[in-house]
Amino acid sequence: MERLSKKNWFKSPWKTGTFLFLVNAFLFVTTALLLYLVSLLFIPFIHLVIMLAAMLFSLFVWILISRYWEGTRFDRYKLGLVGSSFYGFLSLIILYRYANLKPAFPGDDVFMAALGLFFALIVTTVAFIACFSITSFTGKNSKA
């Protein structure tokens, strides 16, 4: 991370925010793929370990970027907003699907689908808030 912080592009809040956006997208897709593959196996509770590991790794990445990135407070807000916007967009997509949830056929019960979307909305909203908070309000500010 120290070598990365010396790169010229890492000093820009927009470029570093885009990097964080892509890292968040990569971590999310990788976790979703692992959860899908684990669903094909019949190993109980392994999905909980994968979700816990993904959460801890995401927190670790956010803290590292926040610690090594230097800039003004306003630039730090830009970095946090751009980087965490992946989860913001995901929350909006889930909210749209939740609002437009319709039965697939007459008599179809959509309760479980609504419950899954509700929990997904909670998870992505908390991830957005956590990523934004960690990258925007922690770390060092080298310039006023």
XYZ file of N, CA and C in Angstrom:
432
model
N 0.823 -1.187 0.000
C 0.000 0.000 0.000
C 0.868 1.252 0.000
N 2.031 1.142 0.615
C 2.931 2.297 0.641
C 3.408 2.652 -0.763
N 3.714 1.644 -1.560
C 4.127 1.909 -2.945
C 2.969 2.484 -3.753
N 1.787 1.995 -3.496
C 0.603 2.507 -4.194
C 0.349 3.965 -3.837
N 0.588 4.338 -2.584
C 0.337 5.722 -2.156
C 1.315 6.709 -2.791
N 2.433 6.215 -3.303
C 3.398 7.093 -3.958
C 3.084 7.309 -5.445
N 2.158 6.519 -5.983
C 1.776 6.673 -7.390
C 1.068 8.007 -7.586
N 1.240 8.576 -8.757
C 0.678 9.893 -9.054
C -0.853 9.865 -9.079
N -1.441 8.809 -9.637
C -2.889 8.747 -9.747
C -3.557 8.573 -8.389
N -2.826 8.020 -7.402
C -3.395 7.771 -6.078
C -3.627 9.068 -5.304
N -3.030 10.155 -5.742
C -3.190 11.435 -5.057
C -4.497 12.141 -5.453
N -5.118 11.736 -6.541
C -6.371 12.320 -7.002
C -7.555 11.646 -6.294
N -8.473 12.435 -5.714
C -9.627 11.808 -5.048
C -10.556 11.093 -6.032
N -10.638 11.590 -7.262
C -11.513 10.968 -8.256
C -10.953 9.628 -8.706
N -9.658 9.578 -8.970
C -9.045 8.327 -9.437
C -8.982 7.289 -8.322
N -8.653 7.732 -7.120
C -8.617 6.798 -5.998
C -10.027 6.344 -5.647
N -11.008 7.241 -5.740
C -12.398 6.861 -5.519
C -12.873 5.843 -6.538
N -12.471 6.026 -7.794
C -12.817 5.063 -8.837
C -12.151 3.717 -8.562
N -10.910 3.755 -8.105
C -10.210 2.529 -7.723
C -10.962 1.822 -6.601
N -11.401 2.577 -5.601
C -12.159 2.002 -4.491
C -13.502 1.448 -4.985
N -14.159 2.151 -5.894
C -15.399 1.674 -6.511
C -15.169 0.317 -7.164
N -14.097 0.198 -7.947
C -13.797 -1.057 -8.638
C -13.419 -2.162 -7.652
N -12.704 -1.816 -6.597
C -12.362 -2.810 -5.574
C -13.635 -3.306 -4.893
N -14.547 -2.388 -4.555
C -15.819 -2.789 -3.942
C -16.616 -3.687 -4.874
N -16.651 -3.344 -6.158
C -17.372 -4.171 -7.132
C -16.739 -5.555 -7.244
N -15.408 -5.598 -7.296
C -14.704 -6.878 -7.379
C -14.981 -7.747 -6.151
N -14.898 -7.145 -4.969
C -15.148 -7.905 -3.739
C -16.588 -8.413 -3.688
N -17.541 -7.583 -4.113
C -18.940 -7.990 -4.093
C -19.191 -9.138 -5.061
N -18.683 -9.021 -6.292
C -18.906 -10.065 -7.297
C -18.207 -11.356 -6.883
N -17.009 -11.246 -6.345
C -16.289 -12.435 -5.892
C -17.042 -13.133 -4.767
N -17.549 -12.350 -3.820
C -18.307 -12.931 -2.719
C -19.596 -13.575 -3.216
N -20.292 -12.909 -4.125
C -21.529 -13.479 -4.677
C -21.243 -14.781 -5.420
N -20.147 -14.810 -6.179
C -19.775 -16.031 -6.897
C -19.433 -17.159 -5.927
N -18.677 -16.837 -4.877
C -18.345 -17.864 -3.883
C -19.596 -18.375 -3.179
N -20.513 -17.471 -2.855
C -21.753 -17.903 -2.206
C -22.585 -18.783 -3.130
N -22.596 -18.462 -4.415
C -23.309 -19.306 -5.373
C -22.667 -20.698 -5.446
N -21.343 -20.746 -5.528
C -20.661 -22.038 -5.606
C -20.862 -22.853 -4.340
N -20.873 -22.191 -3.201
C -21.082 -22.895 -1.935
C -22.514 -23.410 -1.840
N -23.457 -22.719 -2.469
C -24.843 -23.184 -2.430
C -25.004 -24.510 -3.173
N -24.091 -24.823 -4.065
C -24.133 -26.097 -4.774
C -23.634 -27.243 -3.904
N -22.851 -26.910 -2.884
C -22.358 -27.920 -1.946
C -23.340 -28.037 -0.781
N -23.205 -29.054 -0.026
C -24.077 -29.228 1.132
C -23.261 -29.145 2.419
N -22.499 -28.057 2.532
C -21.703 -27.820 3.732
C -22.424 -26.749 4.547
N -22.923 -27.100 5.722
C -23.693 -26.111 6.489
C -22.811 -25.001 7.061
N -23.347 -23.818 7.083
C -22.776 -22.630 7.725
C -21.514 -22.086 7.061
N -21.068 -22.663 5.941
C -19.860 -22.140 5.282
C -20.146 -20.770 4.668
N -21.397 -20.518 4.296
C -21.754 -19.213 3.734
C -21.574 -18.099 4.763
N -21.783 -18.420 6.032
C -21.569 -17.419 7.076
C -20.087 -17.046 7.198
N -19.227 -18.031 7.054
C -17.782 -17.785 7.109
C -17.355 -16.920 5.929
N -17.899 -17.208 4.750
C -17.557 -16.431 3.554
C -18.032 -14.989 3.704
N -19.247 -14.792 4.205
C -19.762 -13.428 4.373
C -18.971 -12.662 5.426
N -18.592 -13.329 6.513
C -17.778 -12.682 7.548
C -16.404 -12.312 7.004
N -15.785 -13.213 6.255
C -14.473 -12.935 5.661
C -14.556 -11.777 4.673
N -15.621 -11.741 3.863
C -15.785 -10.646 2.899
C -15.956 -9.313 3.614
N -16.734 -9.307 4.688
C -16.940 -8.074 5.447
C -15.620 -7.600 6.073
N -14.886 -8.502 6.689
C -13.620 -8.125 7.321
C -12.600 -7.648 6.287
N -12.547 -8.314 5.144
C -11.608 -7.906 4.105
C -11.975 -6.535 3.541
N -13.277 -6.279 3.366
C -13.717 -4.961 2.904
C -13.330 -3.875 3.895
N -13.575 -4.122 5.167
C -13.179 -3.149 6.193
C -11.675 -2.903 6.170
N -10.909 -3.971 6.001
C -9.452 -3.865 5.946
C -9.015 -2.993 4.771
N -9.610 -3.214 3.592
C -9.260 -2.429 2.401
C -9.640 -0.967 2.594
N -10.828 -0.703 3.142
C -11.270 0.681 3.353
C -10.353 1.406 4.331
N -9.960 0.719 5.392
C -9.069 1.335 6.388
C -7.694 1.600 5.779
N -7.189 0.655 4.981
C -5.887 0.863 4.334
C -5.908 2.066 3.397
N -6.925 2.147 2.566
C -7.007 3.276 1.631
C -7.145 4.578 2.405
N -7.950 4.578 3.435
C -8.132 5.786 4.236
C -6.843 6.200 4.933
N -6.090 5.221 5.367
C -4.855 5.513 6.102
C -3.756 6.069 5.200
N -3.658 5.549 3.989
C -2.554 5.939 3.121
C -2.890 7.076 2.169
N -4.149 7.417 2.007
C -4.496 8.508 1.105
C -4.388 9.833 1.846
N -3.766 10.807 1.215
C -3.605 12.129 1.814
C -4.276 13.168 0.940
N -4.971 14.091 1.576
C -5.633 15.161 0.846
C -6.452 16.016 1.785
N -7.133 16.976 1.222
C -7.949 17.873 2.040
C -9.198 17.140 2.513
N -9.867 17.725 3.464
C -11.093 17.128 4.001
C -12.158 17.009 2.902
N -12.301 18.048 2.084
C -13.290 18.025 1.008
C -12.951 16.954 -0.033
N -11.654 16.820 -0.360
C -11.238 15.768 -1.293
C -11.488 14.379 -0.705
N -11.340 14.257 0.593
C -11.614 12.987 1.259
C -13.100 12.626 1.140
N -13.975 13.643 1.227
C -15.411 13.404 1.030
C -15.681 12.935 -0.394
N -15.003 13.544 -1.368
C -15.172 13.124 -2.761
C -14.735 11.674 -2.940
N -13.579 11.349 -2.373
C -13.068 9.982 -2.446
C -14.071 9.002 -1.844
N -14.582 9.309 -0.667
C -15.529 8.420 -0.002
C -16.830 8.269 -0.766
N -17.316 9.369 -1.328
C -18.581 9.314 -2.057
C -18.443 8.515 -3.353
N -17.368 8.738 -4.074
C -17.169 7.989 -5.327
C -16.920 6.510 -5.022
N -16.095 6.228 -4.037
C -15.769 4.836 -3.716
C -16.934 4.041 -3.175
N -17.755 4.659 -2.343
C -18.875 3.937 -1.740
C -20.119 3.962 -2.616
N -20.092 4.707 -3.719
C -21.278 4.817 -4.561
C -21.660 3.483 -5.198
N -20.732 2.526 -5.271
C -21.099 1.197 -5.765
C -22.233 0.622 -4.922
N -22.097 0.715 -3.606
C -23.134 0.198 -2.717
C -24.377 1.077 -2.740
N -24.213 2.375 -3.003
C -25.365 3.258 -3.149
C -26.189 2.886 -4.366
N -25.519 2.650 -5.495
C -26.220 2.219 -6.712
C -26.905 0.865 -6.493
N -26.204 -0.030 -5.830
C -26.774 -1.341 -5.550
C -28.012 -1.221 -4.659
N -27.968 -0.329 -3.686
C -29.128 -0.094 -2.821
C -30.306 0.439 -3.613
N -30.041 1.345 -4.545
C -31.125 1.890 -5.377
C -31.743 0.816 -6.278
N -30.916 -0.058 -6.834
C -31.416 -1.147 -7.669
C -32.287 -2.094 -6.841
N -31.818 -2.427 -5.646
C -32.581 -3.322 -4.774
C -33.882 -2.660 -4.340
N -33.839 -1.369 -4.026
C -35.047 -0.644 -3.645
C -36.053 -0.619 -4.800
N -35.577 -0.434 -6.014
C -36.452 -0.457 -7.196
C -37.100 -1.829 -7.364
N -36.302 -2.886 -7.233
C -36.845 -4.247 -7.361
C -37.844 -4.550 -6.247
N -37.558 -4.031 -5.047
C -38.463 -4.233 -3.913
C -39.787 -3.516 -4.158
N -39.732 -2.304 -4.670
C -40.947 -1.522 -4.917
C -41.774 -2.100 -6.060
N -41.134 -2.761 -7.001
C -41.833 -3.309 -8.165
C -41.965 -4.832 -8.119
N -41.921 -5.385 -6.935
C -42.017 -6.837 -6.777
C -43.444 -7.294 -7.067
N -43.572 -8.191 -8.016
C -44.884 -8.714 -8.420
C -44.800 -10.238 -8.438
N -45.917 -10.902 -8.203
C -45.908 -12.370 -8.268
C -45.608 -12.868 -9.684
N -44.904 -13.955 -9.775
C -44.549 -14.522 -11.080
C -45.754 -15.170 -11.749
N -46.693 -15.650 -10.947
C -47.906 -16.269 -11.474
C -49.022 -16.022 -10.459
N -50.267 -16.156 -10.862
C -51.375 -15.912 -9.922
C -51.286 -16.846 -8.713
N -51.402 -16.259 -7.534
C -51.327 -17.033 -6.306
C -49.914 -17.179 -5.768
N -48.933 -16.611 -6.444
C -47.545 -16.686 -6.006
C -47.353 -15.811 -4.770
N -46.700 -16.359 -3.757
C -46.418 -15.614 -2.532
C -45.032 -14.973 -2.661
N -44.965 -13.666 -2.549
C -43.705 -12.950 -2.737
C -43.063 -12.570 -1.400
N -43.540 -13.150 -0.311
C -43.024 -12.780 1.002
C -41.530 -13.053 1.136
N -41.085 -14.232 0.742
C -39.666 -14.574 0.892
C -38.784 -13.717 -0.014
N -39.260 -13.418 -1.207
C -38.506 -12.534 -2.104
C -38.411 -11.142 -1.509
N -39.515 -10.652 -0.943
C -39.510 -9.333 -0.309
C -38.588 -9.318 0.901
N -38.590 -10.389 1.669
C -37.713 -10.473 2.842
C -36.241 -10.476 2.425
N -35.923 -11.239 1.386
C -34.546 -11.268 0.884
C -34.106 -9.913 0.368
N -34.963 -9.237 -0.378
C -34.634 -7.895 -0.882
C -34.499 -6.895 0.257
N -35.328 -7.031 1.278
C -35.246 -6.133 2.436
C -33.901 -6.278 3.143
N -33.473 -7.520 3.374
C -32.176 -7.732 4.016
C -31.017 -7.309 3.117
N -31.149 -7.523 1.818
C -30.118 -7.059 0.880
C -30.023 -5.537 0.907
N -31.172 -4.871 1.028
C -31.184 -3.410 1.127
C -30.485 -2.944 2.396
N -30.711 -3.630 3.488
C -30.038 -3.282 4.740
C -28.528 -3.464 4.605
N -28.109 -4.582 4.042
C -26.678 -4.881 3.911
C -25.983 -3.852 3.019
N -26.565 -3.540 1.870
C -25.908 -2.599 0.961
C -25.923 -1.177 1.506
N -26.979 -0.796 2.212
C -27.020 0.538 2.811
C -25.987 0.671 3.918
N -25.857 -0.343 4.748
C -24.844 -0.323 5.808
C -23.447 -0.312 5.198
N -23.232 -1.067 4.121
C -21.919 -1.062 3.453
C -21.618 0.323 2.884
N -22.617 0.979 2.290
C -22.427 2.339 1.776
C -22.035 3.295 2.901
N -22.772 3.261 3.991
C -22.492 4.165 5.114
C -21.126 3.867 5.725
N -20.811 2.589 5.895
C -19.523 2.217 6.499
C -18.359 2.619 5.604
N -18.441 2.340 4.315
C -17.361 2.692 3.386
C -17.178 4.202 3.333
N -18.286 4.924 3.228
C -18.198 6.388 3.182
C -17.618 6.940 4.480
N -18.062 6.437 5.613
C -17.587 6.935 6.901
C -16.107 6.646 7.114
N -15.706 5.429 6.803
C -14.308 5.057 7.031
C -13.377 5.841 6.117
N -13.740 5.980 4.853
C -12.841 6.665 3.925
C -12.930 8.180 4.029
N -14.036 8.715 4.532
C -14.193 10.172 4.585
C -13.803 10.791 5.921
N -14.066 10.101 7.004
C -13.896 10.718 8.315
C -12.718 10.187 9.110
N -12.006 9.196 8.592
C -10.813 8.705 9.269
C -9.611 8.894 8.366
N -8.447 8.695 8.879
C -7.231 8.862 8.086
C -6.583 10.184 8.385
N -5.513 10.438 7.666
C -4.764 11.667 7.920
C -5.065 12.702 6.850
N -5.182 13.916 7.261
C -5.376 15.042 6.347
C -4.089 15.846 6.330
N -3.388 15.813 5.216
C -2.096 16.508 5.168
C -2.259 17.981 4.840
N -3.351 18.324 4.182
C -3.570 19.722 3.799
C -4.836 20.232 4.455
N -4.906 21.529 4.703
C -6.065 22.104 5.378
C -7.242 22.201 4.503
